[in-house]
XYZ file of C-alpha atoms in Angstrom:
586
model
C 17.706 -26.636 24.736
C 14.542 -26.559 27.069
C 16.087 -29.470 29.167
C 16.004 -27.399 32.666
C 13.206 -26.909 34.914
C 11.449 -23.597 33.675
C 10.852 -20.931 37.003
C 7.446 -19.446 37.375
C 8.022 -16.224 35.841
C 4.502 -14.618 35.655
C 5.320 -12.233 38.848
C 8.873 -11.323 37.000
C 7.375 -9.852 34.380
C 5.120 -6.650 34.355
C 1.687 -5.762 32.395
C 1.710 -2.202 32.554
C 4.398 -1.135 29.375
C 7.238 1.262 30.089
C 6.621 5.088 30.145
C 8.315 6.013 27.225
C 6.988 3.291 25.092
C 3.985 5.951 24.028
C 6.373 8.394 22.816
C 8.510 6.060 20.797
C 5.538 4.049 19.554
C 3.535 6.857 17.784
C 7.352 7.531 16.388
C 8.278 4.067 15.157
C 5.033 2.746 14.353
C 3.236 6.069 12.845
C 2.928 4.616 9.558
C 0.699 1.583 11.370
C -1.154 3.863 13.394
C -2.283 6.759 11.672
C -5.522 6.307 11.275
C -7.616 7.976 13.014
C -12.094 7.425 13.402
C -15.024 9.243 11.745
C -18.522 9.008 13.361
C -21.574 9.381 10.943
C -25.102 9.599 11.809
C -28.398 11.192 9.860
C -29.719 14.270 11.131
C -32.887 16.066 10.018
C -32.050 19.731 9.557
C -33.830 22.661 8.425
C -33.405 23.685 4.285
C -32.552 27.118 4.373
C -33.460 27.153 0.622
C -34.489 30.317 -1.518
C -37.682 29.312 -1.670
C -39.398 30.944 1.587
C -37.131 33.938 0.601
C -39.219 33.811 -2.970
C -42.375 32.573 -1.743
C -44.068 34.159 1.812
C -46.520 31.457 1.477
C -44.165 28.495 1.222
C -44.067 26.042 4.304
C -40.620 25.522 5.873
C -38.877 21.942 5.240
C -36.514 19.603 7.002
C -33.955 17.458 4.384
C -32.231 14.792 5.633
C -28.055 14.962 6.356
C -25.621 13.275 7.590
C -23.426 14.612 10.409
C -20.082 13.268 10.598
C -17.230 13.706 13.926
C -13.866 13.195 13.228
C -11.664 11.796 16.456
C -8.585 13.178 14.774
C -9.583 17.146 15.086
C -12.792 16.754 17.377
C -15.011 18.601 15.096
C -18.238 17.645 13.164
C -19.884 18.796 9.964
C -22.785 18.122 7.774
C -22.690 16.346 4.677
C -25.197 15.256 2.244
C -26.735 12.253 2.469
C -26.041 9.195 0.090
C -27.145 5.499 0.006
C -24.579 2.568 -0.920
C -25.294 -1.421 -0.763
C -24.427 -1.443 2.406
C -26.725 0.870 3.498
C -26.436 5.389 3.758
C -23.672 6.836 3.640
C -22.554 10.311 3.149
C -21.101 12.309 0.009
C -18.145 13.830 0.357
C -17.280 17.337 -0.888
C -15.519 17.797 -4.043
C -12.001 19.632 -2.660
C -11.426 16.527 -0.405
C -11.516 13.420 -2.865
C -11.830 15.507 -6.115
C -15.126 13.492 -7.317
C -17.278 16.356 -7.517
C -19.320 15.357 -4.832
C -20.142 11.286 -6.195
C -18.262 9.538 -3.714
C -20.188 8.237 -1.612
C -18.734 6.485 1.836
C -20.458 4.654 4.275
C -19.607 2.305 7.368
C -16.096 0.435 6.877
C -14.685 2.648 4.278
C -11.209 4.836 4.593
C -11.033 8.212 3.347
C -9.232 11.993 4.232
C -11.403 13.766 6.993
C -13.284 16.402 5.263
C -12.750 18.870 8.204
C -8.522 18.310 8.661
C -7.583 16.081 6.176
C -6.511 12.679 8.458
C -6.873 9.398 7.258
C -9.832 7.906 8.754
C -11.888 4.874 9.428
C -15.092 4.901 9.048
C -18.487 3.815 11.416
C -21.760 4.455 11.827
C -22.472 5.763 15.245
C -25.371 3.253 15.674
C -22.381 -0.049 14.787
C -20.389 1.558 17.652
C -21.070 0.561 21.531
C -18.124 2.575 23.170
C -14.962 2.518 20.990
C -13.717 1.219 17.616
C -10.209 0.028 16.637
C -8.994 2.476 13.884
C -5.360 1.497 13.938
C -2.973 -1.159 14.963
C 0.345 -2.198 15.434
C 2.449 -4.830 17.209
C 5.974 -4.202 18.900
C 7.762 -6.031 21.635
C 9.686 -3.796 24.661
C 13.474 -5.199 25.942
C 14.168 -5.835 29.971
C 15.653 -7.460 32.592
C 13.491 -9.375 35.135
C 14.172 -11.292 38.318
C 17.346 -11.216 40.552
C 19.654 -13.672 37.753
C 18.635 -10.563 34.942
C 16.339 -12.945 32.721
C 16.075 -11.382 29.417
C 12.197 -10.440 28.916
C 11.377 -9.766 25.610
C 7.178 -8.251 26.048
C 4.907 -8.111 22.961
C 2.455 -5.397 22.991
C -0.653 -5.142 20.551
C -0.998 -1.057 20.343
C -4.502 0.059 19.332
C -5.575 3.460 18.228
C -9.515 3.494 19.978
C -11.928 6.575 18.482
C -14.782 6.741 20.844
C -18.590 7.035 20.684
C -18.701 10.127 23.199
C -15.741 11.777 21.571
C -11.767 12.006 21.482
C -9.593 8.884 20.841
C -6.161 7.127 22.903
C -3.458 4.694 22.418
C -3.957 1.525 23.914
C -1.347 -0.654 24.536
C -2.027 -4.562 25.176
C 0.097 -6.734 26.668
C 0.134 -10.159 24.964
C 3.041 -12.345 25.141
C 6.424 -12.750 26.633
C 9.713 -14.737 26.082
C 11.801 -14.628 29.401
C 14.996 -16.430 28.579
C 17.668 -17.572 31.165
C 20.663 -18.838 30.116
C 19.680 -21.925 29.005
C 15.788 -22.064 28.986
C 13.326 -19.981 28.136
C 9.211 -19.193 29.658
C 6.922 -18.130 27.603
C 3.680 -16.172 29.114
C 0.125 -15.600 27.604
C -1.569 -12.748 27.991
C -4.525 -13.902 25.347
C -6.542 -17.175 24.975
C -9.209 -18.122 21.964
C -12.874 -16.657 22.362
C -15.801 -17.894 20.455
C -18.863 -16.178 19.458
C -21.966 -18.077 17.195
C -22.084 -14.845 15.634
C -18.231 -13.656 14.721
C -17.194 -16.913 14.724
C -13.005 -17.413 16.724
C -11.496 -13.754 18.338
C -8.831 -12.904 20.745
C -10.033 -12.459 23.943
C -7.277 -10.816 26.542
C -6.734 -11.853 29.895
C -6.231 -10.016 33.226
C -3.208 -12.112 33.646
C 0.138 -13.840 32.415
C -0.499 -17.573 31.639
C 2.372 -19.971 31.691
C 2.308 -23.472 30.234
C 5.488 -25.819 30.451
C 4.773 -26.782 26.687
C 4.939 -23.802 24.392
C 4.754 -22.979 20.620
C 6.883 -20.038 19.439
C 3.892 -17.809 17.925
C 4.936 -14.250 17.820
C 7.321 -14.805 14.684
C 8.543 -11.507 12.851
C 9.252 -8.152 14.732
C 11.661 -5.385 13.757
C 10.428 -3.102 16.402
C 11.888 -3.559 20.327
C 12.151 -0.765 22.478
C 14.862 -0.309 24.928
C 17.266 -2.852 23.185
C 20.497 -2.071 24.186
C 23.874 -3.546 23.751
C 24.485 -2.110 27.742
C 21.037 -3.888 28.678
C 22.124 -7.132 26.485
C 26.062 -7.189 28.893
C 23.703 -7.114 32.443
C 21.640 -9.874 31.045
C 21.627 -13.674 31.479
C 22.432 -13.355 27.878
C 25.609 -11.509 27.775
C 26.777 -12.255 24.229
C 23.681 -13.304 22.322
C 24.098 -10.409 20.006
C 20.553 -9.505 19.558
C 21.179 -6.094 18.639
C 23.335 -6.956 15.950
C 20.677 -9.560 14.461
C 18.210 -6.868 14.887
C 20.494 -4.307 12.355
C 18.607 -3.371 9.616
C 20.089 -5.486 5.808
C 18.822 -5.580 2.670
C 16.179 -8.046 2.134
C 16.418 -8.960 6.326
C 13.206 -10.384 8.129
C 14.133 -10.692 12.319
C 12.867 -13.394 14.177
C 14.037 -12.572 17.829
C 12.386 -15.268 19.726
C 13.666 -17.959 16.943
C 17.254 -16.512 16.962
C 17.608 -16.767 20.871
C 16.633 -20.029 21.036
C 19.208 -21.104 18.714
C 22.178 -19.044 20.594
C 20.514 -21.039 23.422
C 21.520 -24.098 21.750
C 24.290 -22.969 19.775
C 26.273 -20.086 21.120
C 28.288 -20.500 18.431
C 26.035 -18.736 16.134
C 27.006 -15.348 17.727
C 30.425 -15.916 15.721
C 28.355 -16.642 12.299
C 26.588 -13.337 12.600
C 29.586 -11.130 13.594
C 32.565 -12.587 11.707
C 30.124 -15.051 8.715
C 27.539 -14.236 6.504
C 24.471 -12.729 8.411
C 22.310 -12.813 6.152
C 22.876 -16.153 4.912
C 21.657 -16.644 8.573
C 18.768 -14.219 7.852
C 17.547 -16.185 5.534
C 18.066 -19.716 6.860
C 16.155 -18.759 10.250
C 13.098 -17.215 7.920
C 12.934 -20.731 6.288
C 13.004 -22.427 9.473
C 10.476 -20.206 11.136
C 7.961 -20.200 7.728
C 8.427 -24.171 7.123
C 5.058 -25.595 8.028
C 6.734 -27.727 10.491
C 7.007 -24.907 12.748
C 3.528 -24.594 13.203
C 4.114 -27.396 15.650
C 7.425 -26.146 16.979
C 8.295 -27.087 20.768
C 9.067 -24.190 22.592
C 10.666 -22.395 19.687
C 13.295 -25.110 18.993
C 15.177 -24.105 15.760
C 16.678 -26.731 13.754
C 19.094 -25.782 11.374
C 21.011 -28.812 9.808
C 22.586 -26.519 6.888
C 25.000 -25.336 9.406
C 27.565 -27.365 11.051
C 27.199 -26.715 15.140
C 30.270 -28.472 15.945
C 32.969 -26.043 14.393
C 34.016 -22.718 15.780
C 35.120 -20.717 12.893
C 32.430 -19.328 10.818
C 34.104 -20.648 7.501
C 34.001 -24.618 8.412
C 30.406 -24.159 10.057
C 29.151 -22.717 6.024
C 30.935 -25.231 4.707
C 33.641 -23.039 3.124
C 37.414 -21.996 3.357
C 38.766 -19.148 4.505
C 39.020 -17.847 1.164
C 36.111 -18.348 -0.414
C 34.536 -16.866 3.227
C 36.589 -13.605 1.986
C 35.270 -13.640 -1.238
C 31.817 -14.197 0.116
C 31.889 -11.263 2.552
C 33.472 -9.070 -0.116
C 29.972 -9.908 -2.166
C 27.445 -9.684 0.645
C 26.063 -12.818 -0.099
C 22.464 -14.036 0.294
C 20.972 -17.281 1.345
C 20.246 -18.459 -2.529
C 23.935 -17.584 -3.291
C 25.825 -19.546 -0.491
C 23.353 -22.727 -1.476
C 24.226 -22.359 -5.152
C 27.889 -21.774 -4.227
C 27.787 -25.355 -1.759
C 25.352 -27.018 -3.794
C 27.560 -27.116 -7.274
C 31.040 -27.358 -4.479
C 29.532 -30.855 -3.247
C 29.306 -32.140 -6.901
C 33.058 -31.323 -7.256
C 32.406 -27.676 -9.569
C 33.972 -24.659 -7.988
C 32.439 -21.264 -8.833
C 34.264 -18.478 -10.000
C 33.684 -14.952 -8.366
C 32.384 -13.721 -11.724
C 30.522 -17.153 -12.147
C 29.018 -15.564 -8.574
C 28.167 -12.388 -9.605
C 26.678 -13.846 -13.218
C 24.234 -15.460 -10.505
C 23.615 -12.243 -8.532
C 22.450 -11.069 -11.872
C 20.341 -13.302 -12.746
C 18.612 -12.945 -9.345
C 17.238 -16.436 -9.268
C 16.511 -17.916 -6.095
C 15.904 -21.623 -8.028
C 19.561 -21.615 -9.396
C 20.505 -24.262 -7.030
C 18.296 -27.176 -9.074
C 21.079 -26.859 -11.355
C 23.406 -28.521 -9.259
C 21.301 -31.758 -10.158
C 22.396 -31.435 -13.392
C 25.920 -30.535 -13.359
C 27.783 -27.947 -15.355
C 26.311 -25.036 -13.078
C 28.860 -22.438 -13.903
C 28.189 -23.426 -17.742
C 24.373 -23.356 -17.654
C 24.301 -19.900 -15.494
C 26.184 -18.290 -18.449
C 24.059 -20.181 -21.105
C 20.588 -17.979 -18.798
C 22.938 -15.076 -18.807
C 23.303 -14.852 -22.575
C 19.642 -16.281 -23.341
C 18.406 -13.260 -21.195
C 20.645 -10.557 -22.612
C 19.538 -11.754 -26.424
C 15.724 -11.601 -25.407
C 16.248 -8.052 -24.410
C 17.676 -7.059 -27.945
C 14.881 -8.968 -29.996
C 11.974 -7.066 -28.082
C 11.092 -3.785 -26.708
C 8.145 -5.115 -24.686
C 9.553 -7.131 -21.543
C 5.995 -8.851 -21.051
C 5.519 -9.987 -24.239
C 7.927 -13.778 -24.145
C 8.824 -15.681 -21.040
C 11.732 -14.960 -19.063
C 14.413 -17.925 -19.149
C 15.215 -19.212 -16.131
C 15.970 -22.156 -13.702
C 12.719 -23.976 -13.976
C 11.981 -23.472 -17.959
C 15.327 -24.914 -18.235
C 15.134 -27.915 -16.109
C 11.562 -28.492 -17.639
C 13.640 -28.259 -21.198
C 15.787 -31.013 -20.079
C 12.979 -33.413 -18.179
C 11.439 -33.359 -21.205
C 14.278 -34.121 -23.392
C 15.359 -36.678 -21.790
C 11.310 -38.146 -21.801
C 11.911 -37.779 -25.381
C 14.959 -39.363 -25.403
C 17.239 -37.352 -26.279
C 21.172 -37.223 -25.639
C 21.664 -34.302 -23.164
C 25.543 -34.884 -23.349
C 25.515 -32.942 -26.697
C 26.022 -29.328 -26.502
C 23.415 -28.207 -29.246
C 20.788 -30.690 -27.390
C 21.698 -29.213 -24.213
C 22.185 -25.591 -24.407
C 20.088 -24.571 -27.542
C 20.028 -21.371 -29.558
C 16.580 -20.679 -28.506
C 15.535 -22.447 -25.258
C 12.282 -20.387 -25.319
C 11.276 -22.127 -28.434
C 12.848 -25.462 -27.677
C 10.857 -25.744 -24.424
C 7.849 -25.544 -26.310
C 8.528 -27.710 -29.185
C 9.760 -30.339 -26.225
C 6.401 -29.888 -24.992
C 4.527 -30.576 -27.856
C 6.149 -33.553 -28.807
C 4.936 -34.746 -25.260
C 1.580 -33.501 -24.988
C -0.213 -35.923 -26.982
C 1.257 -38.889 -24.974
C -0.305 -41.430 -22.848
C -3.715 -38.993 -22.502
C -6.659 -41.693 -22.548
C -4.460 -44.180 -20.407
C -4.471 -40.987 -17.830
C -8.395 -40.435 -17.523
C -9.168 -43.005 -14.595
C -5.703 -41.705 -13.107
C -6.973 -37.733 -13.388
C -10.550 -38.755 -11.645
C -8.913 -40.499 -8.192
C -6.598 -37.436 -7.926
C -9.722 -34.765 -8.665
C -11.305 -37.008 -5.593
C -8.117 -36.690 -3.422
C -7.035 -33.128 -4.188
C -11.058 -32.131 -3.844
C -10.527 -31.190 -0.569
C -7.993 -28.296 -1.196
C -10.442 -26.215 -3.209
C -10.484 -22.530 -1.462
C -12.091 -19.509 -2.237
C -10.521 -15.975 -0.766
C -10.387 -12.325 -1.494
C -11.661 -12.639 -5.513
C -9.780 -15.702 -6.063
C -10.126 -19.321 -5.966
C -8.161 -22.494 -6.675
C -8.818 -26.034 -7.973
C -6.605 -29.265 -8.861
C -6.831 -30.137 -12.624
C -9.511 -32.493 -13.510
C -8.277 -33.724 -16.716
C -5.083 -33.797 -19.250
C -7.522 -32.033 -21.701
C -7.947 -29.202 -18.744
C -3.833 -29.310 -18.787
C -3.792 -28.636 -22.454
C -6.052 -26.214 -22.889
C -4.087 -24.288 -19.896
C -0.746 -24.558 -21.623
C -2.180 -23.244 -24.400
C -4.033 -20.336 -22.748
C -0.957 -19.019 -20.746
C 1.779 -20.370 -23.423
C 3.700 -22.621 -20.738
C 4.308 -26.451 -20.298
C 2.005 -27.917 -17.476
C 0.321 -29.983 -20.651
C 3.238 -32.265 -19.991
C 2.850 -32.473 -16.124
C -0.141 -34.547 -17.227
C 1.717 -38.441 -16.321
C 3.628 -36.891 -13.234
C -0.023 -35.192 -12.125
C -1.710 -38.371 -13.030
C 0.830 -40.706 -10.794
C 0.747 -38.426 -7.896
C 4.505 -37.395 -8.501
C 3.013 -33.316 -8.436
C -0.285 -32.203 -7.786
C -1.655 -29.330 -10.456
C -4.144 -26.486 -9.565
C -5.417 -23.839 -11.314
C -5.880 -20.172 -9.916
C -8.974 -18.510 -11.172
C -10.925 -15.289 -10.846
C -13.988 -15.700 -8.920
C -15.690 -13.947 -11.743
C -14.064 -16.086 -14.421
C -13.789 -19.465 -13.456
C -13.396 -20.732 -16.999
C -10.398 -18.646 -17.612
C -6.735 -19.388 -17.303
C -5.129 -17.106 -14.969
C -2.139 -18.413 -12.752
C -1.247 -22.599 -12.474
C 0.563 -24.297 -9.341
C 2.074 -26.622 -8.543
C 2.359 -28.495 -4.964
C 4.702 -30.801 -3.625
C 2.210 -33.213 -1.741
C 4.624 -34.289 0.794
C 6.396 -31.411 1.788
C 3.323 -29.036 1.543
C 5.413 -25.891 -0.559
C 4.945 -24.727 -3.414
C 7.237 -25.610 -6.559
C 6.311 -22.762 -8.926
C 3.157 -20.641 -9.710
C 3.154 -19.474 -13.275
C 1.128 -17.087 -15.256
C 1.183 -16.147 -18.610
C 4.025 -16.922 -20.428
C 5.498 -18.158 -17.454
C 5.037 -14.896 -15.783
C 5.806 -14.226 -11.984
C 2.824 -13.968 -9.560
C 0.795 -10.621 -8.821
C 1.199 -9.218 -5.464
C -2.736 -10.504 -5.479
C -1.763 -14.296 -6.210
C 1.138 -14.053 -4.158
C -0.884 -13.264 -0.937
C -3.827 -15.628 -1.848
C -1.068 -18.820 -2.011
C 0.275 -17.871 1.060
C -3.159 -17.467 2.501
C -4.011 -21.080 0.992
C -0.671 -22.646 1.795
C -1.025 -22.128 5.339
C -4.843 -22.876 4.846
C -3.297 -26.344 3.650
C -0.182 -26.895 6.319
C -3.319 -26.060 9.042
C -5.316 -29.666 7.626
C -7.395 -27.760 5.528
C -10.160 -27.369 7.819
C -14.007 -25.943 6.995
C -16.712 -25.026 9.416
C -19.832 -26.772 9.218
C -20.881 -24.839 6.383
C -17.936 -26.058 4.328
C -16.291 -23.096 4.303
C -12.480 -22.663 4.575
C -11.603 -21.593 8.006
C -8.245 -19.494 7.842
C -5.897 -19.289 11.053
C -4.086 -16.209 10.933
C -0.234 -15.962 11.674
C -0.454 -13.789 14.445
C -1.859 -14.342 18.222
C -3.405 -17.473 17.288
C -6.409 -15.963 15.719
C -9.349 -17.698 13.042
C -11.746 -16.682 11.100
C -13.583 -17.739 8.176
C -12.057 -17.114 4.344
């Protein structure tokens, strides 16, 4: 893949988008783009009061308002006045937000229009030169270039612009494209990196397509193209690529178009795994591919995929399954997390039952695979089964005791076998109450080995120093001591007190998730796997799941990390975002 001299294809390929991409954007994308601008500025006006109605002799007044211009409807309307911290504001009236008249909004804000209703963004007129971005969206557009049909797959940053004089437009940005031939593929730039002392790293566009022979694969996710067609895909270089069927809408599904051409590029083959194997299986295994920190650095969108065996034809032997089991597979719709438990316990000679399958599907744990390390996966996915089902009956309150699960259990048996015990007896194995076993386990081990640990604890706090990041309320730090482990096991009622040795030996690496506003208090813990830069759980109390909040601030850190960790002069975490290449500081 790549191997063939690359054409110039930056005259193939137009700027200007299609026609009818307006119409079908502000259909497709409305829920992206509608947002529309409000305008504020203070305004002295006369107080038509009662009191020169009551008094002849009273002197006329001016009091201060704030007139506001909505780019939605085009009409204005006074408001009163209000001050924020970030300066005045207005107050908006009580039959629009239902505050009776406290809310006060000011520059950067969202709220309804008080004049039609619209979602709007807010600005002070003064902020604004011409224009300001309310809204945004990103979509790519489907054609064929050049005289050999090159499949051109355009990506188009849409903006929704209010203006200073009035009115607002759709603007639609071109900034990259993937033109793929039958066996190579050009990528052009329509963006490069700006810098400002002031707003630190921005996107600046350029008047024209930029084409490098060495390319990263940047643009990642889209479920939006317009004018994909299976008639457009038959006239293209590309004739059985299938990229409307990868593009169907399935549950859980994430589309990578760029990523899945390049591997039918390489293996044409695959078009046979998503008609007549397990798409999503192959959803999932290109999201993995494409979010592995590895393909930061990818060269020119180059997909490996070593789960899958290339050199067979039939989509059974390239899963690593028979015929049969491919039936029973299909019949189930399986997932990514289900074919790798299925494999993982068929390699250690354990065949799974459909009901064994669907026991798993119920469960709905994506770490079930972990117990093929252990053996007896059919056995221990039952033994969760039955633990979860008896946690229900004993309580009414579903956040009150940890869930058991994959990783509770595994840390149940790592530490029984620290403590050596024999793991080949059934009531050692599989107890009555693996909730409470866990944490007895764990206190046996928590006292171990802690003063032989300090000097260990200081040289990783000096090596893990430099992955300390602060973001969006949140910040995260590696443990500093096996007291500090403690005294988190104990605050959120899990096990990390006996990651202590591992932490210690550099076999893990521990970190603790705080609230800005709390640092001192146990909130969420992690844990990293140093070599491979993922994370191998985050845990809050009682072993809970992450928040939508923590989950978005470890991503945001993670790919912090995979990036080198890097700070501006100031120290401060600098952030590259996913998309277009862009940075800014956390």
């Amino acid at each position: 893949m790549g191997t063939k001299r690359t054409p110039d294809c930056r005259a193939l390929v137009p700027r200007t988008p299609p026609v009818e991409l307006w119409a079908w954007a502000r259909k497709e994308l409305s829920e992206d783009l509608n947002r529309h601008g409000l305008l504020y500025q203070a305004e002295w006006v006369q107080d038509w009061g009662l009191e020169p109605f009551l008094d002849e002799w009273a002197e006329p007044r001016k009091r201060k308002m704030v007139r506001v211009s909505c780019s939605c409807c085009g009409e204005s309307q006074l408001l009163h006045w209000g001050r924020t911290e970030k300066g005045y504001g207005f107050v908006l009236p009580e039959d629009v937000e239902g505050d009776w008249g406290h809310a006060v909004v000011s520059s950067g804000d969202e709220c309804r229009c008080p004049i039609c209703g619209a979602s709007v963004l807010v600005r002070k007129r003064a902020e604004v030169k011409d224009y300001f971005v309310t809204a945004e969206a990103v979509c790519m557009s489907a054609a064929l270039v050049g005289e050999d049909n090159r499949l051109a797959l355009t990506g188009w940053h849409i903006q929704r612009r209010a203006y200073k004089s009035g009115g607002e437009r759709l603007e639609v940005l071109p900034v990259e494209a993937y033109v793929f031939g039958p066996h190579e593929c050009a990528k052009l730039m329509g963006w490069r990196k700006g810098y400002s002392g002031h707003g630190g790293y921005f996107v600046q566009y350029s008047r024209q397509w930029r084409q490098t022979g060495n390319w990263t694969e940047r643009w990642g996710r889209e479920e939006h193209i317009f004018g994909l067609t299976p008639e457009l895909l038959a006239r293209s270089a590309l004739p059985h690529c299938k990229l409307d069927v990868y593009m169907t809408a399935r549950p859980g599904a994430r589309h990578y178009p760029v990523a899945y051409l390049r591997l039918y590029q390489a293996h044409p083959n695959v078009e046979s795994l998503l008609l007549h194997g397990l798409p999503r299986v192959l959803d999932g295994l290109i999201a993995n591919g494409v979010n592995d920190r590895l393909w930061d650095e990818n060269r020119r969108g180059s997909l490996e995929m070593p789960a899958i065996d290339w050199t067979q034809s039939r989509p059974a032997q390239m899963l690593h399954l028979t015929k049969t089991e491919l039936v029973m597979a299909r019949r189930q719709c399986w997932g990514l997390f289900l074919w790798e438990l299925f494999t993982a316990a068929k390699q250690i000679g354990e065949q799974l039952t459909e009901d064994e399958v669907q026991d798993a599907f119920c469960l709905g744990d994506e770490h079930l695979a972990l117990l093929a390390l252990w053996g007896q996966v059919g056995k221990s996915i039952r033994y969760l089964l039955r633990q979860c089902e008896t946690l229900a009956q004993e309580t009414d309150d579903a956040g009150a005791d940890p869930i058991p699960d994959t990783q509770i259990l595994a840390d149940y048996w790592t530490m029984a076998q620290q403590l050596g015990r024999d793991l080949s007896d059934p009531a050692v194995r599989y107890p009555a109450d693996l909730i409470a076993a866990h944490d007895r386990a764990a206190e046996q081990l928590r006292g171990r080995g802690e003063a032989d640990r300090a000097n260990l604890f200081r040289l990783r706090r000096k090596v893990l120093k430099k992955y300390t990041f602060v973001s969006d309320g949140l910040l995260i730090r590696p443990a500093a001591s096996q007291r500090e482990l403690t005294a988190e096991g104990d605050a959120l009622h899990h096990c990390v007190g006996s990651y202590g040795k591992r932490h210690a030996q550099g076999a893990t690496a521990i970190f603790f998730i705080r609230r800005t506003c709390q640092p001192g208090t146990p909130y969420f813990t992690l844990e990293l796997d140093e070599g491979a830069l993922t994370v191998r759980q985050n845990r809050g109390k009682y072993n809970g799941p992450r928040t939508p909040e923590v989950e978005v601030f470890e991503q945001k850190w993670l790919a912090w990390v995979r990036a080198g960790a890097p700070r501006d002069k100031h120290g401060r975490p600098v952030v590259r975002a996913l998309k277009h290449g862009k940075e800014y500081v956390a």
